[in-house]
Coordinates of C-alpha atoms and ligand atoms in Angstrom, one line a residue:
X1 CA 94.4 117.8 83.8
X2 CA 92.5 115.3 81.8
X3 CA 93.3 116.5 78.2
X4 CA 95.0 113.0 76.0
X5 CA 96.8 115.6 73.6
X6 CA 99.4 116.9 76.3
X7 CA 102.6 116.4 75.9
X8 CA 103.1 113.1 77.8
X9 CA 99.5 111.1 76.7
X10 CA 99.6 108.8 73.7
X11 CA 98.7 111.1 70.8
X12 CA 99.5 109.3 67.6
X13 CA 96.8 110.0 65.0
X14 CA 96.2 106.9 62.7
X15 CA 97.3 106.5 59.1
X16 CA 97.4 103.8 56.8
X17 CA 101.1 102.4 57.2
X18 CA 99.8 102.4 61.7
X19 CA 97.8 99.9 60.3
X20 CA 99.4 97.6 58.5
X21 CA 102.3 98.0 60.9
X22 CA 99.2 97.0 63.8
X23 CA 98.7 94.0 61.8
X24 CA 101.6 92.8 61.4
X25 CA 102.5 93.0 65.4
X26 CA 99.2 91.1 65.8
X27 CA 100.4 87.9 63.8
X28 CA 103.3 88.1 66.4
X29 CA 101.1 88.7 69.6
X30 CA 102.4 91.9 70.1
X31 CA 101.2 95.2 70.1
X32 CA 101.5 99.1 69.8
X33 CA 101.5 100.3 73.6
X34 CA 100.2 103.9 72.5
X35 CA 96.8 102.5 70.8
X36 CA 95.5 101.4 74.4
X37 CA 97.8 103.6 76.5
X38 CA 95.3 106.3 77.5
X39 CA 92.7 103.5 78.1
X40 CA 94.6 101.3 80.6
X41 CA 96.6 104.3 82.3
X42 CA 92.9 106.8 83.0
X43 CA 94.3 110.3 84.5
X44 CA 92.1 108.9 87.7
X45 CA 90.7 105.8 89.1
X46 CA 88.1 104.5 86.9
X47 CA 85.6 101.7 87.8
X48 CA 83.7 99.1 85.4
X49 CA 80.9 99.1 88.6
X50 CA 77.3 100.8 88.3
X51 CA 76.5 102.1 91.7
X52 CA 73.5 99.7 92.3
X53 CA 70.4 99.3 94.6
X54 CA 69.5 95.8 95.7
X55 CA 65.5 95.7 97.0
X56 CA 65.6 93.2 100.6
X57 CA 61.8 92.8 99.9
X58 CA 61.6 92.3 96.3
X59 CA 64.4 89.9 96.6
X60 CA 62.8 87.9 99.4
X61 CA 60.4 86.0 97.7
X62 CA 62.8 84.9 95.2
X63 CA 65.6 83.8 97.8
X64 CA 62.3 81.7 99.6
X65 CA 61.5 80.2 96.5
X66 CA 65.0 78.9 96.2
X67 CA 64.1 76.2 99.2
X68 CA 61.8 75.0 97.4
X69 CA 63.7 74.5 94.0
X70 CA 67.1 73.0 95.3
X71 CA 68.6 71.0 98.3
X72 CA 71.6 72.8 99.9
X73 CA 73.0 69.7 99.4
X74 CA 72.6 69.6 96.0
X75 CA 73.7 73.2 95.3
X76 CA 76.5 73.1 97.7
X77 CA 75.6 76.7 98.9
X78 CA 71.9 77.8 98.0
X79 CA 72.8 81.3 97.6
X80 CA 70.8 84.2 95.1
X81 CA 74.0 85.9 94.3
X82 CA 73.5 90.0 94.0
X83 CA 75.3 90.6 90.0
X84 CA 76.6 94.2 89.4
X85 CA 74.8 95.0 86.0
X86 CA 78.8 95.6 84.7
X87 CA 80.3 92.9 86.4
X88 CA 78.3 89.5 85.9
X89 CA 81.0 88.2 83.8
X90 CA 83.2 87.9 86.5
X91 CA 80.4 87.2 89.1
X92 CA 80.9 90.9 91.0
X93 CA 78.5 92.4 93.2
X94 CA 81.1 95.2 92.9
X95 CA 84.7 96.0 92.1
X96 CA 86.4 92.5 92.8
X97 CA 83.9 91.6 95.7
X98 CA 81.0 89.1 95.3
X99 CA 78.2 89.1 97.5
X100 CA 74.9 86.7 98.0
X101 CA 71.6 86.2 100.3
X102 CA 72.0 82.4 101.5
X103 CA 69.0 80.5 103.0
X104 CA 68.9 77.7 105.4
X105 CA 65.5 76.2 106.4
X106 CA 64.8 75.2 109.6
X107 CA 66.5 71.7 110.1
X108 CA 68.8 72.0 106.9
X109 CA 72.5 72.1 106.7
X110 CA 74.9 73.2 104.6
X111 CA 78.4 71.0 103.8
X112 CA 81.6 71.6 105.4
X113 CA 84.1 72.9 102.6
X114 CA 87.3 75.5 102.3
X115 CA 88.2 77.5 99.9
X116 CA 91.2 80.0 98.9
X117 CA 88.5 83.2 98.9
X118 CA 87.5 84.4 102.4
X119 CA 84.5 85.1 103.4
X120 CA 81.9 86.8 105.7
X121 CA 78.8 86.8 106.5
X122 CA 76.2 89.9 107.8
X123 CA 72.9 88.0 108.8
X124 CA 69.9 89.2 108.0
X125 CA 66.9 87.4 109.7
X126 CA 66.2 84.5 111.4
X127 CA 67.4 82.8 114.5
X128 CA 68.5 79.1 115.1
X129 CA 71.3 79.4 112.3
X130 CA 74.7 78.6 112.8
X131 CA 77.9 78.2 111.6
X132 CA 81.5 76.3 112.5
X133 CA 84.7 77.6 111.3
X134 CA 87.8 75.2 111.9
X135 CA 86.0 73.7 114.6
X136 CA 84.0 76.5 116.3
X137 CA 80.7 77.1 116.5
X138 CA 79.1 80.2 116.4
X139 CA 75.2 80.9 116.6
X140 CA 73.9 83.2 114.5
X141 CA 71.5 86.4 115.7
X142 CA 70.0 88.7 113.3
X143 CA 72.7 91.8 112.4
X144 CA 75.9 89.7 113.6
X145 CA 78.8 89.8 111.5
X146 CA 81.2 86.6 110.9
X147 CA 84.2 86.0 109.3
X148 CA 85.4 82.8 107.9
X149 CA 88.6 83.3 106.7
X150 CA 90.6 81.9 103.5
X151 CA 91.2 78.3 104.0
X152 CA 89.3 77.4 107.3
X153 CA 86.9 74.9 107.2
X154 CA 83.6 76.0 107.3
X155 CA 80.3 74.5 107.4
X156 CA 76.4 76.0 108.6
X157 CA 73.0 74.6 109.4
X158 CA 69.4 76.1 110.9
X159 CA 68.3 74.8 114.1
X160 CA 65.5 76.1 114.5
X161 CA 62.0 74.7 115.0
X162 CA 60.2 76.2 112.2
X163 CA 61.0 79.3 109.7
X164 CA 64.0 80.4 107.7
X165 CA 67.5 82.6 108.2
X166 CA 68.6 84.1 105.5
X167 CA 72.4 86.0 105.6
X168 CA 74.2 87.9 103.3
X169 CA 77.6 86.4 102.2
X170 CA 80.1 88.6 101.5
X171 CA 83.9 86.8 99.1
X172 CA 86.5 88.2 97.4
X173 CA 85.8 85.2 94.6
X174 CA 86.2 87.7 91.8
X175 CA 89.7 88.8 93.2
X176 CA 91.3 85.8 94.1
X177 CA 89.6 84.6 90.6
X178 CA 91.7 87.8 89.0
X179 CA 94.9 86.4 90.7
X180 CA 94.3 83.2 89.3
X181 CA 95.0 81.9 93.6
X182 CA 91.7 80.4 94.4
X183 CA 91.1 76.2 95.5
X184 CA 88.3 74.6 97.1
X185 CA 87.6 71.8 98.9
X186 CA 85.1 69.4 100.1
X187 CA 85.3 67.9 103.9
X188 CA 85.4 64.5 104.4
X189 CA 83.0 64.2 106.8
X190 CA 80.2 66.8 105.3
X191 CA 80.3 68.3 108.5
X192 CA 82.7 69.1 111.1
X193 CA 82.6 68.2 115.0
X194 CA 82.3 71.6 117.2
X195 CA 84.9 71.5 120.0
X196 CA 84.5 73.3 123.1
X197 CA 82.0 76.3 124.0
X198 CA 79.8 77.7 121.2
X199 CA 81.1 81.6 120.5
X200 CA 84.3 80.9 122.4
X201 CA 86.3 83.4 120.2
X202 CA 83.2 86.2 120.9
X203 CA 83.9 85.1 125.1
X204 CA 87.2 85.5 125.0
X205 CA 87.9 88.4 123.2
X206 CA 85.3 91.5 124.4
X207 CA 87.2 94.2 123.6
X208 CA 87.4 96.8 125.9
X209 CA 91.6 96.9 125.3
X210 CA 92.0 93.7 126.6
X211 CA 93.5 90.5 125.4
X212 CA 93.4 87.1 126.6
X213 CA 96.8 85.3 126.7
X214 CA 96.9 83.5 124.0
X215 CA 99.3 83.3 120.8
X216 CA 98.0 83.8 117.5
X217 CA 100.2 84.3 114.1
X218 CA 97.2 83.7 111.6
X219 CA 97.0 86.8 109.1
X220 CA 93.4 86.9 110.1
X221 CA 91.4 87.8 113.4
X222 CA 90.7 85.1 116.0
X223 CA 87.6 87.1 116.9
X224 CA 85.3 85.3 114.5
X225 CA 81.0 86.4 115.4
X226 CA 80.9 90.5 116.2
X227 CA 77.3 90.9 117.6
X228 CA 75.5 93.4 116.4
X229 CA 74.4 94.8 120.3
X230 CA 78.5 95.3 121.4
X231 CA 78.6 97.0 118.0
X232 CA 75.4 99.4 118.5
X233 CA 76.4 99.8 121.8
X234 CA 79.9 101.1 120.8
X235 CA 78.3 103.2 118.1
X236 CA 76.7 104.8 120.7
X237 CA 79.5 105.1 122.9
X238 CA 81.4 106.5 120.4
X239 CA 78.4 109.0 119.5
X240 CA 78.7 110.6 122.7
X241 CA 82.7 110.8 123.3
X242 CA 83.3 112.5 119.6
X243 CA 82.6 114.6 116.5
X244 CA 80.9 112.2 113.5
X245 CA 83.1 111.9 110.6
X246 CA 82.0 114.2 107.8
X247 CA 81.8 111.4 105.6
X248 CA 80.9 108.3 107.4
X249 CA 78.9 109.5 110.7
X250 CA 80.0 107.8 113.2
X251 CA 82.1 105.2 112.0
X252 CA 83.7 102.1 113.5
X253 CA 86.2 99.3 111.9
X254 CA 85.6 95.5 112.7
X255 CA 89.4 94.9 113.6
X256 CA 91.8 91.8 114.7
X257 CA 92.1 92.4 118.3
X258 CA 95.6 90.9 118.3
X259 CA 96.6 93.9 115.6
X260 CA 94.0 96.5 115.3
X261 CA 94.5 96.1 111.5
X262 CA 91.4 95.0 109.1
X263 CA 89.5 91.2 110.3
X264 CA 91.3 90.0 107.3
X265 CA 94.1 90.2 104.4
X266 CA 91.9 91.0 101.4
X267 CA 88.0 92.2 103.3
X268 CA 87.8 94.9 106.2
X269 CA 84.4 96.0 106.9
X270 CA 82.5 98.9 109.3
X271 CA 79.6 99.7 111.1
X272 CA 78.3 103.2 111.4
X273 CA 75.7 105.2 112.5
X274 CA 74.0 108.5 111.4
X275 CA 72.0 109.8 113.6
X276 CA 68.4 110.9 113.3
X277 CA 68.2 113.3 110.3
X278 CA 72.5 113.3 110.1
X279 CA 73.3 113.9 106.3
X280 CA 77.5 113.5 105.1
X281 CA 79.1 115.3 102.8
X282 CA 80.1 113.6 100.1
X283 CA 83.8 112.4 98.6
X284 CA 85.6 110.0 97.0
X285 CA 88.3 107.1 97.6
X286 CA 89.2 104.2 95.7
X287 CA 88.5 100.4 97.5
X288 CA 84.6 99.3 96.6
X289 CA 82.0 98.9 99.0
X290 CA 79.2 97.0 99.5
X291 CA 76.5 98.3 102.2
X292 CA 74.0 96.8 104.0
X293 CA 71.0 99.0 106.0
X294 CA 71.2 97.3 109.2
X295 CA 68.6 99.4 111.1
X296 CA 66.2 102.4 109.9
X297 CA 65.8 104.2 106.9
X298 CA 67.5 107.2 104.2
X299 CA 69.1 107.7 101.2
X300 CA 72.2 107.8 99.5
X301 CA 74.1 110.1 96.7
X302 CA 75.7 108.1 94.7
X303 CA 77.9 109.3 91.3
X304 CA 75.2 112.0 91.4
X305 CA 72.3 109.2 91.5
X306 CA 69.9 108.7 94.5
X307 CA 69.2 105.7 96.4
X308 CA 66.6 105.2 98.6
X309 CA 66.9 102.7 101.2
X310 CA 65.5 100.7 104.2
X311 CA 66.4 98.0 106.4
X312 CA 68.0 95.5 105.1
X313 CA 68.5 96.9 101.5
X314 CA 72.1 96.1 100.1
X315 CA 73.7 99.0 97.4
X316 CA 77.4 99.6 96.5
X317 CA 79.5 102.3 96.5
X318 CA 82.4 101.6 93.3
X319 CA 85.7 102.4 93.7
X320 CA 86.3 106.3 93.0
X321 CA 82.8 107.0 92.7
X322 CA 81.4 110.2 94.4
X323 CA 78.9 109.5 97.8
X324 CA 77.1 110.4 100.6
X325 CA 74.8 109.5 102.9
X326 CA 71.5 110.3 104.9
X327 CA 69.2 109.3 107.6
X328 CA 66.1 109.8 106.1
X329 CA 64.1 109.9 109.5
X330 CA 64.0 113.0 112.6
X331 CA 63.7 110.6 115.1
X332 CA 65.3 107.1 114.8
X333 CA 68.7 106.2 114.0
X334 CA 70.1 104.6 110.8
X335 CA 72.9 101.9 111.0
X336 CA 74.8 101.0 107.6
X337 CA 76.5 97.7 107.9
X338 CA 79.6 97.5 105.0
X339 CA 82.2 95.5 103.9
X340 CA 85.3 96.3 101.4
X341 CA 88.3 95.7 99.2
X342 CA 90.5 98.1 101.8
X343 CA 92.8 95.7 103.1
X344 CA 94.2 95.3 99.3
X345 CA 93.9 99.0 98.6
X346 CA 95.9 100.2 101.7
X347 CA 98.3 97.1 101.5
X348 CA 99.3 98.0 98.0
X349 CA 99.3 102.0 98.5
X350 CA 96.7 102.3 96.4
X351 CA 94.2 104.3 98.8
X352 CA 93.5 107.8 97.5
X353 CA 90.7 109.9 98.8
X354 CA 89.3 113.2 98.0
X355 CA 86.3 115.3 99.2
X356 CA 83.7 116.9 96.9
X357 CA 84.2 120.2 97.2
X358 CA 81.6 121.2 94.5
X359 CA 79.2 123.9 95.6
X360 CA 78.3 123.0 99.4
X361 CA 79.5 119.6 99.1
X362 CA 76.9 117.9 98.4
X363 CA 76.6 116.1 95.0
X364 CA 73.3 117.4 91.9
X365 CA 70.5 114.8 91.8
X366 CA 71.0 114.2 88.3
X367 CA 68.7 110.7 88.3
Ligands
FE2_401 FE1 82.4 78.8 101.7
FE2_402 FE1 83.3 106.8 101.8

């Protein structure tokens, strides 16, 4: 039911005396509940997001072009940041979740800082980059994910000979922003010391249901770099043990080893894989989600718009909106890379979801 004139809705029509009587609780910063009622209670989940398409090769040349404009000294994090047409106020790529495509030359570093936001990273090309969280160094390889979680030191530099990496940055800036919770801070130093073995937290834990023996009570994972080959790999593991999801493919959550809950309190993000011509049916949940084409090539459905991607091409899924997905190739298989608000969803009881059971499932091409 969707009809504002039940019994129930706000359904005062105006008249003069509303009015003046509006006015009047305006001088006192107050106001009349049932004039904004039906806008600020929707009968379902209603995002301000435009499901959008971000181009990997049109923005390229633009992110370059950034090393030669600014020092990542100078802008503290030389980043093209990817605006949701409906959200630039509040710096969204989508929902409450910003996202950029940083650079690093070879050489160049980036200073150590913290922040209240947590972050990740997806990297996208490139090999010599690195980064250090609270003291850790991990190196980066093209399709790795990293997590640097609220408040840990974090700092990241390119040592490579020659060239460029250039990763995706993933922050929850726009919520922690809405909550009015977010610091930052410079380091001391500019950048931190690396203690011990480089990937230590990658050594020690490799999954497979086992745990090393040591304590941890941080509300984030101590696993911080998930390479990209154990995640293929376990894609493909996990291809041949099971069913693919209807929705996703086959579908597998970046989780705290210690919990087996999300990698952190506010971001969770997945890999999955659809194989060679696999196309989902499509529903709907509330969280937001931004994707990243990790490998191979297809399309996406989204709020009854297509979306052609490739590798590398970033587009978002808002919260509520209608989607599915399809490898667009007979032959080779297509990886999405995502991250999302679902940690803040599930932890409030917010998570609904609902399949689209229109026709055959599938949603009209309408543009
Ligand atoms: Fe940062
Ligand atoms: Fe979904």
């Amino acid at each position: 039911m969707t009809d504002d004139t039940v019994l129930g809705r706000a359904r005062v029509e105006d008249r003069p005396e509303l009015q003046e009587y509006y006015a009047k609780l305006e001088e006192l910063s107050a106001g009349a509940l049932w004039t904004v009622a039906n806008d600020i209670e929707p009968w379902e989940p209603k995002s301000k997001s435009t499901p959008t398409l971000w181009n990997y090769e049109a923005l390229r040349p633009l992110v370059l072009q950034a090393a030669e404009l600014v020092t990542p000294q100078d802008a503290g994090r030389r980043v093209v940041w990817l605006a949701n047409p409906s959200r630039r106020e509040v710096s969204a790529a989508v929902g409450w979740l910003y996202s950029g495509l940083q650079i690093m030359l070879a050489g160049e570093w980036a200073p150590a800082h913290r922040h209240a936001a947590a972050a990740l990273r997806f990297i996208i090309e490139g090999e010599g980059a690195y980064t250090v969280v609270d003291g850790e160094r991990a190196t980066l390889g093209a399709k790795d994910f990293v997590i640097t979680p609220s408040g840990t030191w974090h700092d990241h530099g390119n040592e490579a000979k020659s060239g460029a990496a250039i990763w995706q940055d993933g922050l929850d800036i726009p919520f922690v922003n809405a909550m009015e919770a977010n610091t930052y801070e410079v380091h001391g130093d500019g950048r931190q010391t690396a203690e011990g073995e480089s990937n230590r937290s990658t050594a020690s834990y490799t999954a497979a249901g086992l745990l090393p023996d040591t304590r941890w009570d941080r509300r984030y994972s101590p696993l911080l770099k998930y390479p990209f080959e154990r995640s293929y790999e376990a894609l493909g593991s996990l291809a041949e043990a099971q069913a693919p999801s209807p929705y996703d493919g086959y579908v597998l959550r970046f989780t705290n080893p210690t919990t087996g809950g999300h990698v952190m309190p506010t971001m969770g993000a997945q890999i999955q894989l659809l194989t060679p011509d696999e196309a989902t049916q499509a529903h709907r949940h509330t969280g937001s989600v931004m994707y990243t084409v990790a490998k191979g090539e297809g399309h996406s459905v989204i709020g009854g718009k297509r979306f052609d991607w490739k590798e590398n091409d970033i587009f978002c899924v808002p919260s509520w909106e209608v989607h599915e997905h399809a490898n667009g190739s007979a032959s080779e298989d297509a990886v999405l890379f995502s991250f999302n608000d679902l940690p803040v969803i599930e932890s409030l009881g917010l998570y609904l979801e609902r399949p689209f059971e229109d026709g055959d499932g599938h949603q009209e091409v309408t543009s």
